[in-house]
PDB file of C-alpha atoms and ligand atoms in Angstrom:
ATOM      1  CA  UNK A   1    -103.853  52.980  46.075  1.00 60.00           C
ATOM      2  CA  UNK A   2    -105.436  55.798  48.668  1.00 61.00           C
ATOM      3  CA  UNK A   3    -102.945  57.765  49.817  1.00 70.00           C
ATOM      4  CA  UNK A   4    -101.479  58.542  52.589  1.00 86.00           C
ATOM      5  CA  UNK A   5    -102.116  61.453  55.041  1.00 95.00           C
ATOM      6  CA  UNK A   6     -99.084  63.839  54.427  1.00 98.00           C
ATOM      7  CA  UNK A   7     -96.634  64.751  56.970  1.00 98.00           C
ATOM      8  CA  UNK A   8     -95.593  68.027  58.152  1.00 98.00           C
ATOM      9  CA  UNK A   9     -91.691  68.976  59.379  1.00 98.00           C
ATOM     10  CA  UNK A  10     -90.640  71.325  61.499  1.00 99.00           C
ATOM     11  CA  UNK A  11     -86.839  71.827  61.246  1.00 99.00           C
ATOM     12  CA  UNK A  12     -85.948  74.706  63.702  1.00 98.00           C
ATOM     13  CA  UNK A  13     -82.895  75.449  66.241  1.00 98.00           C
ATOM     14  CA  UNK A  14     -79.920  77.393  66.220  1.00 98.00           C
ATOM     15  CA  UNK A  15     -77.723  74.619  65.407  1.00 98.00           C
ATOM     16  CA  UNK A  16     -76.500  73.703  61.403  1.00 98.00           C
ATOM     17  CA  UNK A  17     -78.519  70.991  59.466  1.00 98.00           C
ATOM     18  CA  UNK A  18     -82.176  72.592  58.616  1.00 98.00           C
ATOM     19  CA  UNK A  19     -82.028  73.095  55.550  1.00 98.00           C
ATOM     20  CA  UNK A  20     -79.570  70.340  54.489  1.00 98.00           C
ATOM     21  CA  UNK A  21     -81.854  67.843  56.449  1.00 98.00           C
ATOM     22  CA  UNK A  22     -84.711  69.307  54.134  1.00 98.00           C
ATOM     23  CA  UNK A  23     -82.659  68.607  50.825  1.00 98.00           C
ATOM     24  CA  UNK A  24     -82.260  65.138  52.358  1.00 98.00           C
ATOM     25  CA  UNK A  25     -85.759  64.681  52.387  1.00 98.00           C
ATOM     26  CA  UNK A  26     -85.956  65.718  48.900  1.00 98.00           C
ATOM     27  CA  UNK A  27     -83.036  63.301  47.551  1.00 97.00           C
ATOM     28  CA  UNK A  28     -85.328  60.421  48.822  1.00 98.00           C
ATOM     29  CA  UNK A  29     -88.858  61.852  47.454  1.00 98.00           C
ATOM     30  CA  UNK A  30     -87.448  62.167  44.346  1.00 97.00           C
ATOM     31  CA  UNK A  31     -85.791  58.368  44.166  1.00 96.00           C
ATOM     32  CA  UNK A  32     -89.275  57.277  44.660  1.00 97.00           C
ATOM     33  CA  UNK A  33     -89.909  59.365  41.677  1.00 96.00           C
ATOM     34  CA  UNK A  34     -92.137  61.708  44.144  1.00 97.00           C
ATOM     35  CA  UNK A  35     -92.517  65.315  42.670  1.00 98.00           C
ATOM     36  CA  UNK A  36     -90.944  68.037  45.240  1.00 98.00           C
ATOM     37  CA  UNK A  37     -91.408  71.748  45.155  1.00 98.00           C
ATOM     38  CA  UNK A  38     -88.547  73.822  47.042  1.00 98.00           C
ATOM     39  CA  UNK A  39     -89.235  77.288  47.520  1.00 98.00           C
ATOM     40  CA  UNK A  40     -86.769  79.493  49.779  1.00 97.00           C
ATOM     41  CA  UNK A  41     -87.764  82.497  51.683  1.00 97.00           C
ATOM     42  CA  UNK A  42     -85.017  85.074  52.307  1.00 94.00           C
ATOM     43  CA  UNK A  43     -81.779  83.838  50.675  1.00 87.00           C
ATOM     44  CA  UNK A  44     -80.773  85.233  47.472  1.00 87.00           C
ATOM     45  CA  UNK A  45     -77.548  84.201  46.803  1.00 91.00           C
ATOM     46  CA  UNK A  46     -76.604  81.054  44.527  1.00 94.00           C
ATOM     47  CA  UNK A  47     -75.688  78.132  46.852  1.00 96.00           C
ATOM     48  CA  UNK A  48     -74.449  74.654  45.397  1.00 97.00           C
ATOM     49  CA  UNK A  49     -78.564  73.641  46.331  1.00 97.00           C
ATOM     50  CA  UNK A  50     -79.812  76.198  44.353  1.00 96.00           C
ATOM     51  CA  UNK A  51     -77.531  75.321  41.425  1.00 96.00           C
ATOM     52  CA  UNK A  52     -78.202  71.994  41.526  1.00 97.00           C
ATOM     53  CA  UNK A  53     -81.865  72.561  41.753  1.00 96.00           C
ATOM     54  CA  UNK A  54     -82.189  75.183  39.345  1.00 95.00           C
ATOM     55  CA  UNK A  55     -80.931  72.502  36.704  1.00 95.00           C
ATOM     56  CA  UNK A  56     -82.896  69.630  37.637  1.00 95.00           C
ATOM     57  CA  UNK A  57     -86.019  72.180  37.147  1.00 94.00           C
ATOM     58  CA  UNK A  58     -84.279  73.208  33.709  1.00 92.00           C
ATOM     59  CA  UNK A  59     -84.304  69.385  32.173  1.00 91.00           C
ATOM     60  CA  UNK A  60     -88.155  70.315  32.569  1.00 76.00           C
ATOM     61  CA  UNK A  61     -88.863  66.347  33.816  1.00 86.00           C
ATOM     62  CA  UNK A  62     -91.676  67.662  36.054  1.00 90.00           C
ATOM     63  CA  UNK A  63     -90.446  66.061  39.265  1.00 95.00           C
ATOM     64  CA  UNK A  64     -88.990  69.119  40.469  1.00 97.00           C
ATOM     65  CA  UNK A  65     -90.317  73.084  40.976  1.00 97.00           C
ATOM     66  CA  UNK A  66     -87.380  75.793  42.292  1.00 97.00           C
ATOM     67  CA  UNK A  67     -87.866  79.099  42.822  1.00 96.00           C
ATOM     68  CA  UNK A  68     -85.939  81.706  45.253  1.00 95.00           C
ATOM     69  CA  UNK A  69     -88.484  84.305  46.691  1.00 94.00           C
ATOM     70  CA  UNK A  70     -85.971  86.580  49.240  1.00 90.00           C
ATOM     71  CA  UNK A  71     -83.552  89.348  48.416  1.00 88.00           C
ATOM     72  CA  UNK A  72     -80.738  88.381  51.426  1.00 84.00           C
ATOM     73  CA  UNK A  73     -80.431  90.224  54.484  1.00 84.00           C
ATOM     74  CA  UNK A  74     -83.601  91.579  56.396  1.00 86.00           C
ATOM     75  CA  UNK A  75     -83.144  94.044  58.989  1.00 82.00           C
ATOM     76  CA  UNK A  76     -85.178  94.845  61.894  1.00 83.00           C
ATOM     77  CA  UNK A  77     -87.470  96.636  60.003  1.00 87.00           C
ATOM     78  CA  UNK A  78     -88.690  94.983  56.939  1.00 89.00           C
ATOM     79  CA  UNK A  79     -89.957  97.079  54.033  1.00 93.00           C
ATOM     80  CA  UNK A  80     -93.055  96.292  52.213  1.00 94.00           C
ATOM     81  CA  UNK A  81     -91.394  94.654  49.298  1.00 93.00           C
ATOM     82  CA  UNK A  82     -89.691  92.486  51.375  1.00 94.00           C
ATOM     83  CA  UNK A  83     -93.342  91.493  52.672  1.00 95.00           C
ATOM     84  CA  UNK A  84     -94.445  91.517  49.146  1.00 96.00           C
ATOM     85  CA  UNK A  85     -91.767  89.078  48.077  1.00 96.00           C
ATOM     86  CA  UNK A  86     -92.491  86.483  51.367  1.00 97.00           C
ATOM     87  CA  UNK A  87     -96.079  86.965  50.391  1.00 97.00           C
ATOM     88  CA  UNK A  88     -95.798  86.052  47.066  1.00 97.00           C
ATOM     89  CA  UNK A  89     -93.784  83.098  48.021  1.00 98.00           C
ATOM     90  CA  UNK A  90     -96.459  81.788  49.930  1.00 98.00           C
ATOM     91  CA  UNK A  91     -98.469  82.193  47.194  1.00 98.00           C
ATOM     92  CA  UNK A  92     -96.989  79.610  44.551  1.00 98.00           C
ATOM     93  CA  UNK A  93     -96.998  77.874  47.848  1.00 98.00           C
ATOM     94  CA  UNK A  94    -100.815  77.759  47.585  1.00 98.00           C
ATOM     95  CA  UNK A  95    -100.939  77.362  43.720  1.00 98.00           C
ATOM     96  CA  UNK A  96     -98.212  74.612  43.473  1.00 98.00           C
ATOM     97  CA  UNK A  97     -99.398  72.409  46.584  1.00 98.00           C
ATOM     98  CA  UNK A  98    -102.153  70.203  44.801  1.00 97.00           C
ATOM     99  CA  UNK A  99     -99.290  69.001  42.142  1.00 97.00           C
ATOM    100  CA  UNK A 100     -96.587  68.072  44.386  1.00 98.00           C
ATOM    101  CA  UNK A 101     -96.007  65.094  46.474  1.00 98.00           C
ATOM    102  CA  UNK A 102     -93.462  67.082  48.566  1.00 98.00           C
ATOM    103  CA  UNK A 103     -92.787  70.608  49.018  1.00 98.00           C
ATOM    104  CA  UNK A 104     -90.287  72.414  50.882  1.00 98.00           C
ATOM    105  CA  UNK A 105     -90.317  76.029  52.472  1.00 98.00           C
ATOM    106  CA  UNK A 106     -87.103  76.811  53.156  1.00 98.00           C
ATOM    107  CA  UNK A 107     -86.249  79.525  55.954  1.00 98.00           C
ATOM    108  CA  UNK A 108     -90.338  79.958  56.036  1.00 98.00           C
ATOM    109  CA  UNK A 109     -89.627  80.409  59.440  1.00 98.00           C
ATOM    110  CA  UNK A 110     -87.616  83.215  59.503  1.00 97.00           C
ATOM    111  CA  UNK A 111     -90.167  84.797  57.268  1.00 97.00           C
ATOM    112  CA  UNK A 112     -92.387  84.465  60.256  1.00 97.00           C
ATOM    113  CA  UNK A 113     -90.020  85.383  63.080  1.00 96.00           C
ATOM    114  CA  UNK A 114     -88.731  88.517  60.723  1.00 95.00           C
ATOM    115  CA  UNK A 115     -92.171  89.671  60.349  1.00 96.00           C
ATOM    116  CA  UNK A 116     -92.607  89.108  56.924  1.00 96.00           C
ATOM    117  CA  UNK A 117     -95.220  86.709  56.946  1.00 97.00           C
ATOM    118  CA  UNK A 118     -98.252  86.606  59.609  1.00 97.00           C
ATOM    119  CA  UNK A 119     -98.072  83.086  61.395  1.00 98.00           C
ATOM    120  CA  UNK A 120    -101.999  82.480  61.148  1.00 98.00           C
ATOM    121  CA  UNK A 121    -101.096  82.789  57.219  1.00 98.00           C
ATOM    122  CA  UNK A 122     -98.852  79.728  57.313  1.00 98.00           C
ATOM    123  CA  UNK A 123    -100.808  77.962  60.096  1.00 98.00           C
ATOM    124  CA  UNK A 124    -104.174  78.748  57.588  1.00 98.00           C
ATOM    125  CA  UNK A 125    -102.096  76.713  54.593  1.00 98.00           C
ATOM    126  CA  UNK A 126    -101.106  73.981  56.718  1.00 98.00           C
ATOM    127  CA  UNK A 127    -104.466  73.506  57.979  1.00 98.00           C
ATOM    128  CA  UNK A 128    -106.315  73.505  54.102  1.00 97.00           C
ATOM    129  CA  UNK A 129    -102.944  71.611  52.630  1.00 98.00           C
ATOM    130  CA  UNK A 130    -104.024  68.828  50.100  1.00 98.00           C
ATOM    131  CA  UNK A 131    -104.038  65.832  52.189  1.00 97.00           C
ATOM    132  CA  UNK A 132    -101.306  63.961  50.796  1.00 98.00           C
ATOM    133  CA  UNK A 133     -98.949  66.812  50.657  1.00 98.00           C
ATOM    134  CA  UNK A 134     -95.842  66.055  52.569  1.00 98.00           C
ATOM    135  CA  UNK A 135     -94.915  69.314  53.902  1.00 98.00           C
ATOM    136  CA  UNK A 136     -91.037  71.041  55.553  1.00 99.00           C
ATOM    137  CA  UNK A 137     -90.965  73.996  57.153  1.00 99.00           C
ATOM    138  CA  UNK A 138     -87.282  75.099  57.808  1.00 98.00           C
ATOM    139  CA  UNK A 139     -85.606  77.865  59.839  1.00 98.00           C
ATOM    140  CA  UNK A 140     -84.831  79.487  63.191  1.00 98.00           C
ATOM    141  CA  UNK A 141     -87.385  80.544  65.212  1.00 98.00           C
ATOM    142  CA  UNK A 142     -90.192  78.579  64.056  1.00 98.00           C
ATOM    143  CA  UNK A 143     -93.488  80.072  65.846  1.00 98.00           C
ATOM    144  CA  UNK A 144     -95.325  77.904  68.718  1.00 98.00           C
ATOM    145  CA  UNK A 145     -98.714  77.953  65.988  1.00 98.00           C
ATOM    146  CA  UNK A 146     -97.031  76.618  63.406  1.00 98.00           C
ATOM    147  CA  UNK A 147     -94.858  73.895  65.701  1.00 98.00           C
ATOM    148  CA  UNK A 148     -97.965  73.127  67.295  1.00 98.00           C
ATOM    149  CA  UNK A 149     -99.808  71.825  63.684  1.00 98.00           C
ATOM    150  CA  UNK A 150     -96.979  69.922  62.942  1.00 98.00           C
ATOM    151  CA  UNK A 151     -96.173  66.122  62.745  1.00 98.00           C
ATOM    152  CA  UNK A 152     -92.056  66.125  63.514  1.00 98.00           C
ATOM    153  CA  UNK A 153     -90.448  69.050  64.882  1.00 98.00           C
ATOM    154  CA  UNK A 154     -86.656  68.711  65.018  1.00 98.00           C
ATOM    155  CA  UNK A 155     -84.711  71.446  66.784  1.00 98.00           C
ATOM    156  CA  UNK A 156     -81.163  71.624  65.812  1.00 98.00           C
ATOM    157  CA  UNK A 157     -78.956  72.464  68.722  1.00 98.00           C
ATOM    158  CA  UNK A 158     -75.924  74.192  68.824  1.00 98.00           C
ATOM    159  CA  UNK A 159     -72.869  71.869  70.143  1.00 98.00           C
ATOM    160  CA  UNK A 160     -70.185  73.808  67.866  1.00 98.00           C
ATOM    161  CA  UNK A 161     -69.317  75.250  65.015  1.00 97.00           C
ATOM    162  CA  UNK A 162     -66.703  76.177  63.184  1.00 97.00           C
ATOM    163  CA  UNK A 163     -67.515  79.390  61.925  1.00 96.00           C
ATOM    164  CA  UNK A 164     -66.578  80.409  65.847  1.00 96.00           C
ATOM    165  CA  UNK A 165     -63.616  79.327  65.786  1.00 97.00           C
ATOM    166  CA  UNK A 166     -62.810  81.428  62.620  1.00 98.00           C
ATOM    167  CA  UNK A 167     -63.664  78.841  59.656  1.00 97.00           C
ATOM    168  CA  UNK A 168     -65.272  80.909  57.120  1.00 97.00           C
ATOM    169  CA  UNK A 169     -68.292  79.529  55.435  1.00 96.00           C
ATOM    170  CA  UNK A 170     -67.171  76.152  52.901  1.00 97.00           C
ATOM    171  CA  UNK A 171     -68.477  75.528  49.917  1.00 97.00           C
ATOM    172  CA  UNK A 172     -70.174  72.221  49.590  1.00 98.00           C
ATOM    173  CA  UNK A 173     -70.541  72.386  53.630  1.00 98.00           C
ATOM    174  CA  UNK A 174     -72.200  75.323  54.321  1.00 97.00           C
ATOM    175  CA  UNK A 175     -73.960  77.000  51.275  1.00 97.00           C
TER     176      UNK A 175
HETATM  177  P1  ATP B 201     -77.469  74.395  56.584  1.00 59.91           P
HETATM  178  O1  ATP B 201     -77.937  75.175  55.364  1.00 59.91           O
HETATM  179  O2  ATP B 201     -75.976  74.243  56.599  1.00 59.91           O
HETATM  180  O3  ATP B 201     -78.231  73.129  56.794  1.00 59.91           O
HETATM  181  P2  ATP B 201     -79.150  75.658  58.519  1.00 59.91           P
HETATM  182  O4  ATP B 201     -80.210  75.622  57.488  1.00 59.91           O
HETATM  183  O5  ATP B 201     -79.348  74.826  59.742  1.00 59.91           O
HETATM  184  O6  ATP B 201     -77.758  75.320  57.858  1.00 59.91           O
HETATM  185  P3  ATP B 201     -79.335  78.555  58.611  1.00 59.91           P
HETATM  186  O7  ATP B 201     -79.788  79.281  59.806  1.00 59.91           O
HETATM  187  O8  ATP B 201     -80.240  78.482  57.434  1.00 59.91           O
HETATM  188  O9  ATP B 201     -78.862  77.099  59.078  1.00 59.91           O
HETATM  189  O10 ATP B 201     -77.954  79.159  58.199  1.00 59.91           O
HETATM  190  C1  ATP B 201     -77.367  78.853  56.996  1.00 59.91           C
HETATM  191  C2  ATP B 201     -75.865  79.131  57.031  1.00 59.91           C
HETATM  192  O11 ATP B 201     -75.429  79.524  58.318  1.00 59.91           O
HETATM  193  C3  ATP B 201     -75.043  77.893  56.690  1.00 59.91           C
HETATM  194  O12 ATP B 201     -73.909  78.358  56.007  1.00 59.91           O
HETATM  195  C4  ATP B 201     -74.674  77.330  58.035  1.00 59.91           C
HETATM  196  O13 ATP B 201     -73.454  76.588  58.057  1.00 59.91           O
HETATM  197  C5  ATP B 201     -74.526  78.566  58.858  1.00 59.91           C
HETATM  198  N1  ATP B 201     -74.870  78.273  60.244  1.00 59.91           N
HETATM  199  C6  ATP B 201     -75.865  77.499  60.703  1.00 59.91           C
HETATM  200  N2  ATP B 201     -75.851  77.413  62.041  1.00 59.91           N
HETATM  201  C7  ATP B 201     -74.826  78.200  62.444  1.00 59.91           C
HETATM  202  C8  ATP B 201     -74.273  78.538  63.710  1.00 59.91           C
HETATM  203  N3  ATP B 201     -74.814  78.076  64.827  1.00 59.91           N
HETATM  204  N4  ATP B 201     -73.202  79.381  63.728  1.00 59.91           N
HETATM  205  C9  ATP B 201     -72.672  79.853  62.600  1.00 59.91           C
HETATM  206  N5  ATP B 201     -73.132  79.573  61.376  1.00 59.91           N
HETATM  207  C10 ATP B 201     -74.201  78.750  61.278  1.00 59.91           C
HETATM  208 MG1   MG B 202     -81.263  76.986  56.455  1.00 59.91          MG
END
Protein backbone atom coordinates (compact mmCIF):
# COMPACT_ATOMS: atom_id res chain seq x y z
CA UNK A 1 0.00 0.00 0.00
CA UNK A 2 1.76 3.63 -0.94
CA UNK A 3 1.45 5.73 1.68
CA UNK A 4 0.07 8.54 2.46
CA UNK A 5 1.48 12.13 2.41
CA UNK A 6 1.98 12.97 6.19
CA UNK A 7 0.31 15.69 7.94
CA UNK A 8 1.69 18.45 9.86
CA UNK A 9 -0.12 20.13 13.25
CA UNK A 10 0.16 23.20 14.52
CA UNK A 11 -1.29 23.38 18.08
CA UNK A 12 -0.67 27.01 19.33
CA UNK A 13 -2.78 29.66 21.52
CA UNK A 14 -2.84 30.76 24.90
CA UNK A 15 -5.66 28.69 25.87
CA UNK A 16 -5.21 24.85 27.71
CA UNK A 17 -5.35 21.71 25.41
CA UNK A 18 -1.93 21.70 23.18
CA UNK A 19 -0.29 19.36 24.41
CA UNK A 20 -3.12 17.10 25.69
CA UNK A 21 -4.67 17.38 22.11
CA UNK A 22 -1.12 16.08 20.93
CA UNK A 23 -1.24 12.97 23.37
CA UNK A 24 -4.68 12.46 21.82
CA UNK A 25 -3.26 12.13 18.61
CA UNK A 26 -0.86 9.70 19.89
CA UNK A 27 -3.55 7.38 21.79
CA UNK A 28 -5.08 6.87 18.25
CA UNK A 29 -1.63 6.34 16.20
CA UNK A 30 -0.75 3.91 18.46
CA UNK A 31 -4.33 1.82 18.35
CA UNK A 32 -3.59 1.55 14.75
CA UNK A 33 -0.41 0.09 15.95
CA UNK A 34 1.38 3.34 14.29
CA UNK A 35 4.89 3.97 15.89
CA UNK A 36 4.99 7.63 17.63
CA UNK A 37 8.02 9.49 18.80
CA UNK A 38 7.28 12.28 21.58
CA UNK A 39 9.99 14.49 22.29
CA UNK A 40 9.39 17.65 24.68
CA UNK A 41 11.29 20.81 24.52
CA UNK A 42 11.53 22.79 27.77
CA UNK A 43 9.69 20.86 30.52
CA UNK A 44 11.62 18.91 32.90
CA UNK A 45 9.51 17.91 35.44
CA UNK A 46 7.69 14.35 35.61
CA UNK A 47 4.04 14.83 34.50
CA UNK A 48 1.46 11.80 34.54
CA UNK A 49 2.39 11.93 30.31
CA UNK A 50 5.79 11.54 30.88
CA UNK A 51 5.26 8.67 33.33
CA UNK A 52 3.09 6.99 31.33
CA UNK A 53 5.27 7.35 28.35
CA UNK A 54 8.43 6.67 29.87
CA UNK A 55 6.96 3.06 30.60
CA UNK A 56 5.42 2.28 27.44
CA UNK A 57 9.11 3.09 25.96
CA UNK A 58 10.49 0.77 28.89
CA UNK A 59 8.34 -2.55 27.72
CA UNK A 60 10.81 -1.85 24.68
CA UNK A 61 7.68 -2.90 22.05
CA UNK A 62 9.10 -0.40 19.53
CA UNK A 63 5.89 1.53 18.98
CA UNK A 64 6.89 4.21 21.16
CA UNK A 65 10.28 6.68 21.52
CA UNK A 66 10.23 9.32 24.79
CA UNK A 67 12.70 11.49 25.60
CA UNK A 68 12.59 14.99 27.63
CA UNK A 69 15.18 17.49 26.10
CA UNK A 70 14.48 20.94 28.47
CA UNK A 71 15.67 21.77 31.95
CA UNK A 72 12.20 23.92 33.09
CA UNK A 73 12.08 27.50 33.23
CA UNK A 74 13.86 29.73 30.51
CA UNK A 75 14.32 33.24 31.17
CA UNK A 76 14.67 36.07 28.91
CA UNK A 77 17.99 35.32 28.23
CA UNK A 78 18.73 31.80 27.39
CA UNK A 79 22.20 30.39 28.02
CA UNK A 80 23.98 28.32 25.55
CA UNK A 81 23.20 25.04 27.15
CA UNK A 82 19.82 25.73 27.11
CA UNK A 83 20.36 26.18 23.17
CA UNK A 84 22.49 23.16 23.26
CA UNK A 85 19.78 21.06 24.86
CA UNK A 86 16.79 22.47 22.20
CA UNK A 87 19.39 21.77 19.59
CA UNK A 88 20.03 18.48 20.43
CA UNK A 89 16.39 17.81 20.65
CA UNK A 90 15.94 18.65 17.24
CA UNK A 91 18.46 16.47 16.48
CA UNK A 92 16.95 12.92 17.45
CA UNK A 93 14.22 14.81 15.76
CA UNK A 94 16.19 14.39 12.50
CA UNK A 95 17.65 10.89 13.35
CA UNK A 96 14.33 9.33 14.63
CA UNK A 97 11.94 10.78 11.78
CA UNK A 98 12.48 8.01 9.01
CA UNK A 99 11.30 5.22 11.75
CA UNK A 100 8.25 6.73 13.04
CA UNK A 101 4.84 6.97 11.69
CA UNK A 102 4.10 9.88 14.10
CA UNK A 103 6.18 12.13 16.01
CA UNK A 104 5.44 14.75 18.38
CA UNK A 105 7.44 18.00 19.39
CA UNK A 106 6.09 19.10 22.29
CA UNK A 107 6.45 22.94 23.33
CA UNK A 108 8.81 23.09 19.97
CA UNK A 109 7.29 26.25 19.78
CA UNK A 110 8.33 27.84 22.66
CA UNK A 111 11.77 26.69 21.78
CA UNK A 112 11.34 28.98 18.85
CA UNK A 113 9.59 31.94 20.45
CA UNK A 114 12.29 31.63 23.55
CA UNK A 115 15.06 31.80 21.18
CA UNK A 116 16.36 28.57 21.57
CA UNK A 117 15.90 27.24 18.31
CA UNK A 118 16.19 29.35 14.88
CA UNK A 119 12.71 29.03 13.05
CA UNK A 120 14.36 28.37 9.49
CA UNK A 121 15.85 25.22 11.54
CA UNK A 122 12.40 23.77 12.17
CA UNK A 123 10.86 25.14 8.94
CA UNK A 124 14.25 23.31 7.10
CA UNK A 125 13.00 19.76 8.92
CA UNK A 126 9.54 20.17 8.01
CA UNK A 127 10.34 20.88 4.55
CA UNK A 128 12.97 17.51 4.09
CA UNK A 129 10.50 15.38 6.63
CA UNK A 130 10.09 11.74 5.28
CA UNK A 131 6.96 11.94 3.41
CA UNK A 132 4.79 9.87 5.39
CA UNK A 133 5.77 11.32 8.65
CA UNK A 134 2.80 12.66 10.45
CA UNK A 135 4.16 15.54 12.22
CA UNK A 136 2.75 17.98 15.80
CA UNK A 137 4.21 20.89 16.62
CA UNK A 138 2.87 22.15 20.06
CA UNK A 139 3.19 25.39 22.06
CA UNK A 140 2.53 29.12 22.43
CA UNK A 141 3.73 31.31 20.08
CA UNK A 142 4.20 29.20 17.18
CA UNK A 143 6.20 31.39 14.44
CA UNK A 144 4.26 32.63 11.12
CA UNK A 145 7.21 30.22 9.02
CA UNK A 146 6.50 27.38 10.67
CA UNK A 147 2.37 27.98 10.73
CA UNK A 148 2.68 28.82 7.27
CA UNK A 149 4.23 25.01 6.20
CA UNK A 150 1.70 23.47 8.06
CA UNK A 151 -1.44 21.34 7.23
CA UNK A 152 -3.86 22.13 10.55
CA UNK A 153 -3.11 24.89 12.75
CA UNK A 154 -5.34 24.96 15.83
CA UNK A 155 -5.07 27.96 18.13
CA UNK A 156 -6.31 27.35 21.55
CA UNK A 157 -8.08 30.34 22.95
CA UNK A 158 -8.38 31.44 26.25
CA UNK A 159 -12.24 31.44 27.53
CA UNK A 160 -11.16 30.62 31.31
CA UNK A 161 -9.29 28.98 33.49
CA UNK A 162 -9.12 28.00 36.66
CA UNK A 163 -5.78 28.58 37.67
CA UNK A 164 -7.21 32.49 37.75
CA UNK A 165 -9.49 31.97 39.87
CA UNK A 166 -6.95 30.41 42.36
CA UNK A 167 -7.14 26.50 41.42
CA UNK A 168 -3.68 25.37 41.63
CA UNK A 169 -2.44 23.11 38.95
CA UNK A 170 -4.40 19.22 39.25
CA UNK A 171 -2.90 16.31 38.73
CA UNK A 172 -4.35 14.24 35.99
CA UNK A 173 -5.81 17.75 34.56
CA UNK A 174 -3.09 19.82 34.16
CA UNK A 175 0.38 18.05 34.23
P1 LIG B 1 -2.09 21.08 28.57
O1 LIG B 1 -0.74 20.44 28.85
O2 LIG B 1 -2.97 21.06 29.79
O3 LIG B 1 -2.74 20.57 27.33
P2 LIG B 1 -1.15 23.33 27.09
O4 LIG B 1 -0.19 22.40 26.46
O5 LIG B 1 -2.20 23.93 26.21
O6 LIG B 1 -1.82 22.64 28.34
P3 LIG B 1 1.05 24.92 28.11
O7 LIG B 1 1.30 26.31 27.67
O8 LIG B 1 1.97 23.85 27.64
O9 LIG B 1 -0.47 24.57 27.77
O10 LIG B 1 0.98 24.94 29.67
C1 LIG B 1 0.98 23.77 30.40
C2 LIG B 1 0.41 24.00 31.80
O11 LIG B 1 -0.08 25.32 31.96
C3 LIG B 1 -0.78 23.09 32.09
O12 LIG B 1 -0.71 22.79 33.46
C4 LIG B 1 -1.97 23.95 31.78
O13 LIG B 1 -3.15 23.62 32.51
C5 LIG B 1 -1.49 25.30 32.18
N1 LIG B 1 -2.14 26.32 31.36
C6 LIG B 1 -2.41 26.27 30.05
N2 LIG B 1 -3.06 27.36 29.63
C7 LIG B 1 -3.18 28.15 30.72
C8 LIG B 1 -3.76 29.42 30.97
N3 LIG B 1 -4.32 30.11 29.99
N4 LIG B 1 -3.68 29.92 32.24
C9 LIG B 1 -3.11 29.23 33.22
N5 LIG B 1 -2.55 28.02 33.07
C10 LIG B 1 -2.57 27.47 31.83
MG1 LIG C 1 1.81 22.20 26.42
Amino acid sequence: MVKARGLVLVNTGPGKGKTTAALGTVIRALGHGQKVAFIQFIKSQETGESQFLENLARENTGCLHYARHGKGFVGKNPTQADRTLAEDGLELAVSLAFDYDLMVLDEINVAMSLGLLEPERVVGFISNKPLGLNLILTGRGCPQPVMELADTVTEMRDVKHAYRAGIPACPGIDF
